[in-house]
PDB file of C-alpha atoms in Angstrom:
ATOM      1  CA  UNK Q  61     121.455  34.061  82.902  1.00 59.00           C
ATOM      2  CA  UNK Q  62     119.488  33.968  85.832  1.00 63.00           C
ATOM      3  CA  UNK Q  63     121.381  34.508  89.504  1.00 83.00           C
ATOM      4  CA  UNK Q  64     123.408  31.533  90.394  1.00 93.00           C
ATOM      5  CA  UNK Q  65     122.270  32.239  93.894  1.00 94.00           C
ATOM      6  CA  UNK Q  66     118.999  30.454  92.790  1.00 95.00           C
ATOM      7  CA  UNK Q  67     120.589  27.729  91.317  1.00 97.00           C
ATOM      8  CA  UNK Q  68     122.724  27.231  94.250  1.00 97.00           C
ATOM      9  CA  UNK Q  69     120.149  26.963  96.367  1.00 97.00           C
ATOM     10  CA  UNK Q  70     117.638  24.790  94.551  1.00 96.00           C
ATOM     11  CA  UNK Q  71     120.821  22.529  94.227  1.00 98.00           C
ATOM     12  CA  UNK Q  72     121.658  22.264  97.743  1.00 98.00           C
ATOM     13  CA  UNK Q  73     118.149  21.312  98.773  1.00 97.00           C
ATOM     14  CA  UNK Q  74     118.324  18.849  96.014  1.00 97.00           C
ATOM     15  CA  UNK Q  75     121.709  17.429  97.486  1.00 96.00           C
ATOM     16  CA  UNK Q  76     120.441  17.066 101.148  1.00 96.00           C
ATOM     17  CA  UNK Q  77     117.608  15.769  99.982  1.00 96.00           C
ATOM     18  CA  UNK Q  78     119.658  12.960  97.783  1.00 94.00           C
ATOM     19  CA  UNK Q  79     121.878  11.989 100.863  1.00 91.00           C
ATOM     20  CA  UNK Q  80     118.933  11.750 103.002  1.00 92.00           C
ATOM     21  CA  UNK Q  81     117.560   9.229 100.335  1.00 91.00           C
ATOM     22  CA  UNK Q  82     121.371   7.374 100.288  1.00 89.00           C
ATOM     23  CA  UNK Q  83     121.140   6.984 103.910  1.00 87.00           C
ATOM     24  CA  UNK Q  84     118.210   5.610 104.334  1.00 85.00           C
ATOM     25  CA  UNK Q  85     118.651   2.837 101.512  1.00 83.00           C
ATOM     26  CA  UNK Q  86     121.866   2.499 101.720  1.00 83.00           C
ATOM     27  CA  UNK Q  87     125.108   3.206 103.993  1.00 82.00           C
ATOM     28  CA  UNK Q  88     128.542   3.708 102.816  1.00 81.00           C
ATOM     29  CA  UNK Q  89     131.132   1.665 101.435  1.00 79.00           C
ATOM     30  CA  UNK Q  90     133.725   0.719 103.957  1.00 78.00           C
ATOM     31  CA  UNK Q  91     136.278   0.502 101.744  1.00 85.00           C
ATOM     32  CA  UNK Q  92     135.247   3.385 100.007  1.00 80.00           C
ATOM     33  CA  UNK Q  93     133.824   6.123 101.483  1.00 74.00           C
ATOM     34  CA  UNK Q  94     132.494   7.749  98.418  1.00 75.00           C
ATOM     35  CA  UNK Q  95     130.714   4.977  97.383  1.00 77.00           C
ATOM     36  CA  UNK Q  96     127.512   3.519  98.695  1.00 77.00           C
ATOM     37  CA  UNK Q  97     126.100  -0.226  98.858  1.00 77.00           C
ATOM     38  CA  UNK Q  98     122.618  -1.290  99.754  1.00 73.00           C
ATOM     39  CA  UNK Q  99     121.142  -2.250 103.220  1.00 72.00           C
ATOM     40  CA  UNK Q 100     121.038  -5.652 104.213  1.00 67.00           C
ATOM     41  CA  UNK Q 101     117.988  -7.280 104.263  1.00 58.00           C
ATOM     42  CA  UNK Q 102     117.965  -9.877 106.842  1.00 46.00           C
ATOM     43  CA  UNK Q 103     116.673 -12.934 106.913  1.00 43.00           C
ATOM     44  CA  UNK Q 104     117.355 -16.355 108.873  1.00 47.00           C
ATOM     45  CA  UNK Q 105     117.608 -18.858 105.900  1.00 47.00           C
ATOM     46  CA  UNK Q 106     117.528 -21.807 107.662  1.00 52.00           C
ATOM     47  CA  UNK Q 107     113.953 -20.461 108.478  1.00 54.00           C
ATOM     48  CA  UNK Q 108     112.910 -18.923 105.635  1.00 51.00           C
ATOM     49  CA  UNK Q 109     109.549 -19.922 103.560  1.00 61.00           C
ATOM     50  CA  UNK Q 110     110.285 -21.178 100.503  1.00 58.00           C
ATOM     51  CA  UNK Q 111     111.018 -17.902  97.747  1.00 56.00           C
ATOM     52  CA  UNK Q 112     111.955 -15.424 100.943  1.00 55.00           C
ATOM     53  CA  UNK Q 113     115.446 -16.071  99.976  1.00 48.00           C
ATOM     54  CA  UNK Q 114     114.939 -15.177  96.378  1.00 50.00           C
ATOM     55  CA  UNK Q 115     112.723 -12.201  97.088  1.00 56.00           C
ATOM     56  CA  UNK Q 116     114.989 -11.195  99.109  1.00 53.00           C
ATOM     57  CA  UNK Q 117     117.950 -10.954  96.717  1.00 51.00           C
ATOM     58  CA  UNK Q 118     115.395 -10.015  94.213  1.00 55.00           C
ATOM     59  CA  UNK Q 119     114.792  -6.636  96.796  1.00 60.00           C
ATOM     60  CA  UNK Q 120     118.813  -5.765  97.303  1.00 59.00           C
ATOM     61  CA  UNK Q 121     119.273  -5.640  93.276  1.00 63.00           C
ATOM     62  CA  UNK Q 122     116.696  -3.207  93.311  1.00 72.00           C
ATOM     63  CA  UNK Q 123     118.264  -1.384  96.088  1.00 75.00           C
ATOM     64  CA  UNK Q 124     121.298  -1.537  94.219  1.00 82.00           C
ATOM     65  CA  UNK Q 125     119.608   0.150  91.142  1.00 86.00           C
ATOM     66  CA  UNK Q 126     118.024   2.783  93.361  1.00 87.00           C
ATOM     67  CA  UNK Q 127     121.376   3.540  95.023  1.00 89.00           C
ATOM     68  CA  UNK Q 128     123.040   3.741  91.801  1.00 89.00           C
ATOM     69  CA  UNK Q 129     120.913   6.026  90.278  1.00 92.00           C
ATOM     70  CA  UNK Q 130     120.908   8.098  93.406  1.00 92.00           C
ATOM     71  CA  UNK Q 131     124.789   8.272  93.479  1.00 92.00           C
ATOM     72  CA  UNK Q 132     124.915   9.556  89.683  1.00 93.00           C
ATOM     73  CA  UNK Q 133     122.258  12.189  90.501  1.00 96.00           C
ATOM     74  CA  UNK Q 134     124.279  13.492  93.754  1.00 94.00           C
ATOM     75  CA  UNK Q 135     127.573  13.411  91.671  1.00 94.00           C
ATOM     76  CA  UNK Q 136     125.361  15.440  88.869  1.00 96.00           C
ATOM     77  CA  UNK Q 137     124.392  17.681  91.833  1.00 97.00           C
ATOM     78  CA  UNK Q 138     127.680  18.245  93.512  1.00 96.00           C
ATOM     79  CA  UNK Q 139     129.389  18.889  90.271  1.00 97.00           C
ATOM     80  CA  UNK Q 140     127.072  21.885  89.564  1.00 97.00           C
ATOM     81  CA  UNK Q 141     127.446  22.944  92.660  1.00 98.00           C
ATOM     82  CA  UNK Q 142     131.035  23.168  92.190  1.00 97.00           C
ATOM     83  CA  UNK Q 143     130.728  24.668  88.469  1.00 97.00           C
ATOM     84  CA  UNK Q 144     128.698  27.569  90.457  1.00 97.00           C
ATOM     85  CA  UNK Q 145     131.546  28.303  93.036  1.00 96.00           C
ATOM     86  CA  UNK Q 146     134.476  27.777  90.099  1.00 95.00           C
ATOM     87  CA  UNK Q 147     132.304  30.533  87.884  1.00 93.00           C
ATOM     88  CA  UNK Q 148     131.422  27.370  84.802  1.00 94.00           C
ATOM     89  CA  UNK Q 149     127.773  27.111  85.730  1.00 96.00           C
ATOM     90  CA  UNK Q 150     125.739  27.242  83.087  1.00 95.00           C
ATOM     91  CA  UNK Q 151     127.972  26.796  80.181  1.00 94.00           C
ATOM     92  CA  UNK Q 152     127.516  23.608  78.068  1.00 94.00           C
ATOM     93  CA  UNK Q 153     130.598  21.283  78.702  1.00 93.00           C
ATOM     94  CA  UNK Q 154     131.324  19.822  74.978  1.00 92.00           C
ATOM     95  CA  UNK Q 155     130.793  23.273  73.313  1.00 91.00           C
ATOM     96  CA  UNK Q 156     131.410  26.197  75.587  1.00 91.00           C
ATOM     97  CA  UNK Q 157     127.884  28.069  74.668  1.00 92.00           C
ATOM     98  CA  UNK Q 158     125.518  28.952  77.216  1.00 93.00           C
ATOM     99  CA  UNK Q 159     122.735  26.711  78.464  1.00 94.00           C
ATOM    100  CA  UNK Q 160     119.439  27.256  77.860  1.00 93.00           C
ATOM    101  CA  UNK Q 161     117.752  28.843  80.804  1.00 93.00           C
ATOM    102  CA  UNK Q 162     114.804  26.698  79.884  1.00 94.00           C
ATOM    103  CA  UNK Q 163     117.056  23.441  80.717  1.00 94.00           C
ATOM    104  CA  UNK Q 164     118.620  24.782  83.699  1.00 95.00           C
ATOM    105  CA  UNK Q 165     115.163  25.980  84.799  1.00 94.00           C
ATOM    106  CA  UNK Q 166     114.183  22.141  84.548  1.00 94.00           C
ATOM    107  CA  UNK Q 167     117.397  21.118  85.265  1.00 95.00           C
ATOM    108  CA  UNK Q 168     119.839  22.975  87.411  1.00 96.00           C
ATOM    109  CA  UNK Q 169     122.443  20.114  87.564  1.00 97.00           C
ATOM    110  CA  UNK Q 170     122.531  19.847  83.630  1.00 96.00           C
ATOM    111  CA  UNK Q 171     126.020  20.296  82.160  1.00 95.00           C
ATOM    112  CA  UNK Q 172     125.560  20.341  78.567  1.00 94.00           C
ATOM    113  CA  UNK Q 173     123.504  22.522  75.978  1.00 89.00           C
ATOM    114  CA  UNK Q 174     120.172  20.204  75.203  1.00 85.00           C
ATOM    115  CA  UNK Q 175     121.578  19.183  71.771  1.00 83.00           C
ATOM    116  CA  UNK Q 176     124.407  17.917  73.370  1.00 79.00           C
ATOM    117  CA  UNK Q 177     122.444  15.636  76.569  1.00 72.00           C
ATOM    118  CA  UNK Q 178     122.989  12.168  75.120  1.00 72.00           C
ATOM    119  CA  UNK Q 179     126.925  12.624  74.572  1.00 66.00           C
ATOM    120  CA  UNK Q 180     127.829  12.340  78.364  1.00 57.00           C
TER     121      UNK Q 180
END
């Protein structure tokens, strides 16, 4: 397997660059600060043109989306970060076997051997 030190550091630049991302679409949950929830958009209603108010809950569930997929990717990302410093990195979660180097190559954040992807 190829030095973690790579890894690491493609997965770090990958994580800034996610809660960059998470900041600027979203901000964090106050009740829960590990969980994010989408900017406002603001509008006056009471002055809106007609459909403003549906575009603009039309634009927060698609904030939503965004911010959930970026959540599961920095969760993805942390976790491999964490697998690296615990000595696990790069060994498929179901089965135990090495990952490819091909998938982590594409992939650093991948936990499972390719076979295995669609069982998380």
């Amino acid at each position: 397997m190829k030095n973690t030190n790579d890894y690491k550091a493609k997965l770090e630049t990958e994580l800034k660059t996610l809660e960059n991302e998470l900041k600027f679409t979203g901000k964090k949950d106050a009740t829960n600060p590990n969980d994010w929830e989408p900017k406002p958009n603001m509008i006056d209603v009471s002055e809106a043109e007609e459909g403003e108010v549906a575009e603009k809950f039309e634009t927060e569930g698609e904030n939503k989306a965004v911010l959930d997929e970026l959540e599961a990717r920095r969760k993805s990302v942390a976790d491999a970060i964490e697998r690296i410093k615990n000595g696990t990195f790069g060994k498929c979660k179901i089965c135990g076997k090495e990952i490819e180097e091909k998938r982590l190559e594409a992939n650093p954040a991948a936990d499972t051997w390719i076979e295995h992807k669609d069982r998380n």
